[in-house]
Every structure is written in C-alpha cells, then in structure tokens.
Amino acid sequence: MGIGEKKMPALTVLRTPLGLFFFLMLFGTFALACIDTTYAYFISDRFGMSELPSAMPFLGGHLVLTGPNVLGIVFTAMGLIAVVSQLAVGKLMQKFGEEKIIIFGFGALCIGMTLVVTTVDLASLVLVTCLIGLGGNVLNPAINTLISKRTPQEQQGAIMGLLGSFNSIGRVLGPSVGGLAYVISLLLPYLGSAAIALASIAMVHFRAPGSIRKNIFALVGDDTKGARLAIAQPAIEQ
C-alpha cells in the first residue's frame, strides 16, 4: 500500500485543515435548530396571530390571519426557496467554489437572523424567512462537497459518517439551547445565532488554510502526538 493510500483514523481528520469545516457543520446546524425550535412561538409572540399587515398589494392592505395561516405561508415560502436553492447549489459551487458558497450561506443566515427581529408585516417576515432558508440550504451541500472531494476514496465512509455526527450534535443541542435562550428573551436565539454565523464567516475567511483549496490530504506517518499529515495529492479542480 502506497503512502497516499494509507488509511487514516476518522478522528484524525479533525487535525487537518479540513477539521474546521466539521465544526462549521456543527455551528450551522446548531444555529438553524435554535431557530426551528422557537420560530412558531416567535411569530405568535411578536405578531399576536390575530391581524397581521400583509404589505402585499395582491392580498390587500391588511389581511386577517390566524396562527396556522401565518405559519403556513411562512413555511411554504421556505420550502419553495429550499427547492430552488437545492437545484442551483451544484452549479454555484462549480462556478464559485465551496468555500465562497459556505461564506454566502453563513452570510445569509447572519443577515436573516438579524433582520427577523425587525419584521413588521407578512412580506418582510416571508422575505427574511426565505433568506434564512436559503442560507441553511446551501450550507450543508457545500460543506459535504468540500470535505468529500478532498477525502481519499477509501476513507469516504468513515469521514462522511463523522461529518454526519457533527450535524447530529448540532440538531441535538440546538433545540434545548434555543428554547432556554427564548425563555430569557424572544430575540436571544436569533441574535445569538446571527453571532455564530458571523463568527463562522470569520473562521472561514481568516483561518481556512490555502491548502484546502489546492490539495487533498493523505496520512504519511505517525509521530509522538499522533498522526502526521502532509499534502500528497494534486488538487481537484473546482
């Protein structure tokens, strides 16, 4: 077995430049889970669920909406944007690269979660919700693709399984933390998640090594602290 073919313990990937992106998966999933848990309560508490200005000419100046009506419109819009973003994200990654799409995804989350606390009518609520949905729906494919393309084929199962575990951790922690934050303040889950998204952008921009964009990793030996990694394979073209 050649140097580039030597297998690597799954957890060792966290010591490579790609380790950052496992934590970004955790952060993104955690932030979205915080929102998912509290969003229905937020809409109810903020708008009262009785009469919500529509600000949409084709719906009239004001539209009397019950709780299920509001949530139905909001989540239908989010579902539609999810379909569109999933169809487009592959071509966008080919054109701009995974890292830029990850930054865009966190940027959309940051802006959307910040603006959602300022919404005053149905139109603004739908637009902001779509922005949040757009960010969330491009993040996971971009992170999955970035890691998959830079992982040796024989390690794909273990590494992608580990990435799935980070995703699951975010889904487990997000609802409980989001719920506790909402008890303190209805704005805290959203502003807190926006801060996480902003910090994630900074980590990608300032801490992601250039080797991530140019090479994939391979295990070449062991040292006293564990696995020693070096660049051993050529880049995969974006």
mmCIF file of C-alpha atoms in Angstrom:
data_model
loop_
_atom_site.group_PDB
_atom_site.id
_atom_site.type_symbol
_atom_site.label_atom_id
_atom_site.label_comp_id
_atom_site.label_asym_id
_atom_site.label_seq_id
_atom_site.Cartn_x
_atom_site.Cartn_y
_atom_site.Cartn_z
ATOM 1 C CA MET A 1 0.000 0.000 0.000
ATOM 2 C CA GLY A 2 1.449 3.366 -1.024
ATOM 3 C CA ILE A 3 1.844 6.414 1.167
ATOM 4 C CA GLY A 4 -1.140 8.172 -0.347
ATOM 5 C CA GLU A 5 -3.273 5.052 0.154
ATOM 6 C CA LYS A 6 -2.571 4.546 3.865
ATOM 7 C CA LYS A 7 -5.749 4.655 5.853
ATOM 8 C CA MET A 8 -6.342 7.292 8.486
ATOM 9 C CA PRO A 9 -8.393 7.059 11.713
ATOM 10 C CA ALA A 10 -11.555 9.076 11.147
ATOM 11 C CA LEU A 11 -10.975 11.424 14.085
ATOM 12 C CA THR A 12 -7.537 12.323 12.715
ATOM 13 C CA VAL A 13 -9.219 14.455 10.055
ATOM 14 C CA LEU A 14 -10.022 16.980 12.789
ATOM 15 C CA ARG A 15 -6.272 17.731 12.986
ATOM 16 C CA THR A 16 -6.099 18.568 9.301
ATOM 17 C CA PRO A 17 -7.047 21.874 7.687
ATOM 18 C CA LEU A 18 -10.428 20.289 6.931
ATOM 19 C CA GLY A 19 -11.192 19.922 10.649
ATOM 20 C CA LEU A 20 -12.532 23.475 10.704
ATOM 21 C CA PHE A 21 -15.345 22.541 8.346
ATOM 22 C CA PHE A 22 -16.616 19.780 10.624
ATOM 23 C CA PHE A 23 -17.152 22.400 13.307
ATOM 24 C CA LEU A 24 -18.742 24.729 10.777
ATOM 25 C CA MET A 25 -21.278 21.984 10.053
ATOM 26 C CA LEU A 26 -21.966 21.820 13.787
ATOM 27 C CA PHE A 27 -22.313 25.603 14.106
ATOM 28 C CA GLY A 28 -24.622 25.945 11.112
ATOM 29 C CA THR A 29 -26.877 23.082 12.169
ATOM 30 C CA PHE A 30 -26.940 24.334 15.754
ATOM 31 C CA ALA A 31 -27.953 27.862 14.700
ATOM 32 C CA LEU A 32 -30.734 26.592 12.437
ATOM 33 C CA ALA A 33 -32.007 24.200 15.109
ATOM 34 C CA CYS A 34 -32.253 27.100 17.572
ATOM 35 C CA ILE A 35 -34.479 28.908 15.069
ATOM 36 C CA ASP A 36 -36.589 25.904 14.128
ATOM 37 C CA THR A 37 -37.475 25.258 17.754
ATOM 38 C CA THR A 38 -38.676 28.755 18.560
ATOM 39 C CA TYR A 39 -39.900 30.207 15.259
ATOM 40 C CA ALA A 40 -43.582 29.394 15.694
ATOM 41 C CA TYR A 41 -43.531 30.902 19.199
ATOM 42 C CA PHE A 42 -41.649 33.936 17.924
ATOM 43 C CA ILE A 43 -44.240 34.652 15.236
ATOM 44 C CA SER A 44 -47.054 34.173 17.739
ATOM 45 C CA ASP A 45 -45.496 36.403 20.397
ATOM 46 C CA ARG A 46 -44.365 39.110 18.001
ATOM 47 C CA PHE A 47 -47.461 39.432 15.843
ATOM 48 C CA GLY A 48 -50.175 38.149 18.135
ATOM 49 C CA MET A 49 -51.584 35.935 15.359
ATOM 50 C CA SER A 50 -54.775 37.988 15.032
ATOM 51 C CA GLU A 51 -54.306 40.658 12.371
ATOM 52 C CA LEU A 52 -51.034 40.899 10.523
ATOM 53 C CA PRO A 53 -50.442 43.644 7.910
ATOM 54 C CA SER A 54 -49.727 41.885 4.659
ATOM 55 C CA ALA A 55 -47.951 44.706 2.772
ATOM 56 C CA MET A 56 -48.723 42.690 -0.353
ATOM 57 C CA PRO A 57 -50.956 44.555 -2.862
ATOM 58 C CA PHE A 58 -52.491 41.366 -4.234
ATOM 59 C CA LEU A 59 -53.550 40.387 -0.714
ATOM 60 C CA GLY A 60 -54.931 43.808 0.208
ATOM 61 C CA GLY A 61 -53.679 46.322 2.739
ATOM 62 C CA HIS A 62 -54.496 44.179 5.752
ATOM 63 C CA LEU A 63 -55.276 40.501 5.945
ATOM 64 C CA VAL A 64 -56.735 38.796 8.992
ATOM 65 C CA LEU A 65 -54.580 35.764 9.604
ATOM 66 C CA THR A 66 -54.805 33.065 12.220
ATOM 67 C CA GLY A 67 -51.755 31.305 13.600
ATOM 68 C CA PRO A 68 -51.864 28.366 11.169
ATOM 69 C CA ASN A 69 -52.324 30.770 8.224
ATOM 70 C CA VAL A 70 -49.193 32.727 9.078
ATOM 71 C CA LEU A 71 -47.077 29.659 9.721
ATOM 72 C CA GLY A 72 -48.391 28.006 6.576
ATOM 73 C CA ILE A 73 -47.423 30.966 4.379
ATOM 74 C CA VAL A 74 -44.027 31.353 6.015
ATOM 75 C CA PHE A 75 -43.030 27.696 5.827
ATOM 76 C CA THR A 76 -44.418 27.264 2.319
ATOM 77 C CA ALA A 77 -42.146 30.108 1.224
ATOM 78 C CA MET A 78 -39.235 28.467 2.989
ATOM 79 C CA GLY A 79 -39.996 25.167 1.271
ATOM 80 C CA LEU A 80 -40.053 26.807 -2.144
ATOM 81 C CA ILE A 81 -36.735 28.547 -1.573
ATOM 82 C CA ALA A 82 -35.296 25.216 -0.396
ATOM 83 C CA VAL A 83 -36.263 23.575 -3.692
ATOM 84 C CA VAL A 84 -34.761 26.393 -5.756
ATOM 85 C CA SER A 85 -31.536 26.554 -3.742
ATOM 86 C CA GLN A 86 -31.005 22.791 -3.838
ATOM 87 C CA LEU A 87 -31.389 22.806 -7.610
ATOM 88 C CA ALA A 88 -28.938 25.691 -8.033
ATOM 89 C CA VAL A 89 -26.295 24.973 -5.404
ATOM 90 C CA GLY A 90 -24.380 22.442 -7.523
ATOM 91 C CA LYS A 91 -23.807 24.867 -10.382
ATOM 92 C CA LEU A 92 -22.988 27.652 -7.948
ATOM 93 C CA MET A 93 -20.297 25.526 -6.308
ATOM 94 C CA GLN A 94 -18.798 24.704 -9.694
ATOM 95 C CA LYS A 95 -18.636 28.397 -10.575
ATOM 96 C CA PHE A 96 -17.575 29.955 -7.269
ATOM 97 C CA GLY A 97 -16.134 27.085 -5.212
ATOM 98 C CA GLU A 98 -17.379 25.540 -1.996
ATOM 99 C CA GLU A 99 -15.687 27.998 0.364
ATOM 100 C CA LYS A 100 -17.415 31.022 -1.164
ATOM 101 C CA ILE A 101 -20.771 29.259 -1.024
ATOM 102 C CA ILE A 102 -20.175 28.444 2.648
ATOM 103 C CA ILE A 103 -19.407 32.093 3.348
ATOM 104 C CA PHE A 104 -22.518 33.109 1.413
ATOM 105 C CA GLY A 105 -24.632 30.619 3.372
ATOM 106 C CA PHE A 106 -23.472 31.875 6.735
ATOM 107 C CA GLY A 107 -23.840 35.444 5.491
ATOM 108 C CA ALA A 108 -27.463 34.836 4.520
ATOM 109 C CA LEU A 109 -28.099 33.265 7.929
ATOM 110 C CA CYS A 110 -26.452 36.167 9.741
ATOM 111 C CA ILE A 111 -28.410 38.831 7.860
ATOM 112 C CA GLY A 112 -31.697 36.936 8.010
ATOM 113 C CA MET A 113 -31.482 36.164 11.716
ATOM 114 C CA THR A 114 -30.622 39.779 12.457
ATOM 115 C CA LEU A 115 -33.421 41.209 10.319
ATOM 116 C CA VAL A 116 -36.087 38.792 11.539
ATOM 117 C CA VAL A 117 -36.292 40.677 14.832
ATOM 118 C CA THR A 118 -37.233 43.837 12.885
ATOM 119 C CA THR A 119 -40.059 42.361 10.778
ATOM 120 C CA VAL A 120 -43.317 44.294 10.922
ATOM 121 C CA ASP A 121 -45.539 42.653 8.290
ATOM 122 C CA LEU A 122 -46.094 39.436 6.396
ATOM 123 C CA ALA A 123 -43.997 40.453 3.389
ATOM 124 C CA SER A 124 -40.916 41.239 5.462
ATOM 125 C CA LEU A 125 -41.411 38.066 7.500
ATOM 126 C CA VAL A 126 -41.590 35.917 4.368
ATOM 127 C CA LEU A 127 -38.557 37.581 2.766
ATOM 128 C CA VAL A 128 -36.414 37.202 5.858
ATOM 129 C CA THR A 129 -37.528 33.602 6.338
ATOM 130 C CA CYS A 130 -36.564 32.857 2.739
ATOM 131 C CA LEU A 131 -33.144 34.386 3.333
ATOM 132 C CA ILE A 132 -32.618 32.162 6.366
ATOM 133 C CA GLY A 133 -33.825 29.150 4.406
ATOM 134 C CA LEU A 134 -31.522 29.973 1.511
ATOM 135 C CA GLY A 135 -28.502 30.160 3.787
ATOM 136 C CA GLY A 136 -29.305 26.920 5.531
ATOM 137 C CA ASN A 137 -29.991 25.019 2.323
ATOM 138 C CA VAL A 138 -26.689 25.879 0.636
ATOM 139 C CA LEU A 139 -24.512 25.288 3.689
ATOM 140 C CA ASN A 140 -24.856 21.544 4.103
ATOM 141 C CA PRO A 141 -24.272 20.629 0.424
ATOM 142 C CA ALA A 142 -21.270 22.957 0.225
ATOM 143 C CA ILE A 143 -19.612 21.575 3.364
ATOM 144 C CA ASN A 144 -20.362 17.980 2.366
ATOM 145 C CA THR A 145 -18.947 18.524 -1.102
ATOM 146 C CA LEU A 146 -15.817 20.309 0.124
ATOM 147 C CA ILE A 147 -14.921 17.501 2.519
ATOM 148 C CA SER A 148 -15.914 14.672 0.184
ATOM 149 C CA LYS A 149 -13.822 15.981 -2.724
ATOM 150 C CA ARG A 150 -10.743 16.229 -0.510
ATOM 151 C CA THR A 151 -11.045 12.852 1.195
ATOM 152 C CA PRO A 152 -9.276 9.749 -0.191
ATOM 153 C CA GLN A 153 -11.820 7.357 -1.667
ATOM 154 C CA GLU A 154 -11.079 4.582 0.811
ATOM 155 C CA GLN A 155 -11.841 6.990 3.688
ATOM 156 C CA GLN A 156 -15.121 8.372 2.351
ATOM 157 C CA GLY A 157 -17.420 6.277 4.533
ATOM 158 C CA ALA A 158 -15.694 6.978 7.836
ATOM 159 C CA ILE A 159 -15.086 10.682 7.200
ATOM 160 C CA MET A 160 -18.569 11.453 5.926
ATOM 161 C CA GLY A 161 -20.006 9.456 8.813
ATOM 162 C CA LEU A 162 -18.039 11.639 11.216
ATOM 163 C CA LEU A 163 -19.385 14.739 9.474
ATOM 164 C CA GLY A 164 -22.902 13.376 9.940
ATOM 165 C CA SER A 165 -22.198 13.019 13.656
ATOM 166 C CA PHE A 166 -21.299 16.711 13.901
ATOM 167 C CA ASN A 167 -24.541 17.510 12.106
ATOM 168 C CA SER A 168 -26.480 15.393 14.600
ATOM 169 C CA ILE A 169 -24.794 17.050 17.582
ATOM 170 C CA GLY A 170 -25.994 20.424 16.319
ATOM 171 C CA ARG A 171 -29.531 19.097 15.955
ATOM 172 C CA VAL A 172 -29.451 17.723 19.495
ATOM 173 C CA LEU A 173 -28.024 20.813 21.199
ATOM 174 C CA GLY A 174 -29.802 23.497 19.146
ATOM 175 C CA PRO A 175 -33.404 22.927 20.299
ATOM 176 C CA SER A 176 -32.582 22.800 24.009
ATOM 177 C CA VAL A 177 -30.257 25.817 23.946
ATOM 178 C CA GLY A 178 -32.625 27.750 21.677
ATOM 179 C CA GLY A 179 -35.556 27.036 23.962
ATOM 180 C CA LEU A 180 -33.675 28.168 27.056
ATOM 181 C CA ALA A 181 -32.491 31.315 25.267
ATOM 182 C CA TYR A 182 -36.065 32.106 24.207
ATOM 183 C CA VAL A 183 -37.199 31.979 27.841
ATOM 184 C CA ILE A 184 -34.658 34.707 28.602
ATOM 185 C CA SER A 185 -35.583 36.830 25.579
ATOM 186 C CA LEU A 186 -37.522 36.108 22.403
ATOM 187 C CA LEU A 187 -34.745 37.850 20.434
ATOM 188 C CA LEU A 188 -31.823 35.968 22.002
ATOM 189 C CA PRO A 189 -31.952 32.786 19.865
ATOM 190 C CA TYR A 190 -31.910 34.865 16.674
ATOM 191 C CA LEU A 191 -29.255 37.375 17.620
ATOM 192 C CA GLY A 192 -27.164 34.607 19.183
ATOM 193 C CA SER A 193 -27.430 32.504 16.019
ATOM 194 C CA ALA A 194 -26.528 35.554 13.932
ATOM 195 C CA ALA A 195 -23.386 35.973 16.040
ATOM 196 C CA ILE A 196 -22.476 32.306 15.488
ATOM 197 C CA ALA A 197 -22.926 32.743 11.736
ATOM 198 C CA LEU A 198 -20.761 35.875 11.739
ATOM 199 C CA ALA A 199 -18.024 34.101 13.692
ATOM 200 C CA SER A 200 -18.174 31.208 11.221
ATOM 201 C CA ILE A 201 -17.628 33.595 8.308
ATOM 202 C CA ALA A 202 -14.574 34.987 10.056
ATOM 203 C CA MET A 203 -13.192 31.484 10.662
ATOM 204 C CA VAL A 204 -13.539 30.520 7.006
ATOM 205 C CA HIS A 205 -12.086 33.796 5.761
ATOM 206 C CA PHE A 206 -9.156 34.127 8.152
ATOM 207 C CA ARG A 207 -8.369 30.595 9.309
ATOM 208 C CA ALA A 208 -9.001 28.253 6.374
ATOM 209 C CA PRO A 209 -5.543 27.384 5.010
ATOM 210 C CA GLY A 210 -4.897 27.819 1.327
ATOM 211 C CA SER A 211 -4.029 24.113 1.081
ATOM 212 C CA ILE A 212 -7.726 23.320 1.409
ATOM 213 C CA ARG A 213 -8.314 24.900 -1.966
ATOM 214 C CA LYS A 214 -5.268 23.349 -3.629
ATOM 215 C CA ASN A 215 -4.876 19.825 -2.315
ATOM 216 C CA ILE A 216 -6.388 16.906 -0.507
ATOM 217 C CA PHE A 217 -4.744 15.303 2.494
ATOM 218 C CA ALA A 218 -3.107 11.896 2.992
ATOM 219 C CA LEU A 219 -1.706 10.203 6.061
ATOM 220 C CA VAL A 220 2.061 9.740 5.737
ATOM 221 C CA GLY A 221 3.107 8.541 9.151
ATOM 222 C CA ASP A 222 2.891 8.842 12.893
ATOM 223 C CA ASP A 223 4.706 10.982 15.407
ATOM 224 C CA THR A 224 4.666 11.056 19.205
ATOM 225 C CA LYS A 225 1.500 13.136 19.274
ATOM 226 C CA GLY A 226 -0.479 11.050 16.803
ATOM 227 C CA ALA A 227 -0.895 11.258 13.060
ATOM 228 C CA ARG A 228 1.377 13.417 10.910
ATOM 229 C CA LEU A 229 -0.290 14.786 7.813
ATOM 230 C CA ALA A 230 1.180 16.142 4.614
ATOM 231 C CA ILE A 231 -0.069 17.213 1.239
ATOM 232 C CA ALA A 232 0.411 14.320 -1.136
ATOM 233 C CA GLN A 233 -2.155 14.526 -3.920
ATOM 234 C CA PRO A 234 -2.941 17.120 -6.569
ATOM 235 C CA ALA A 235 -5.870 19.481 -6.467
ATOM 236 C CA ILE A 236 -9.306 18.508 -7.610
ATOM 237 C CA GLU A 237 -10.494 21.202 -9.967
ATOM 238 C CA GLN A 238 -13.413 23.272 -8.744
#
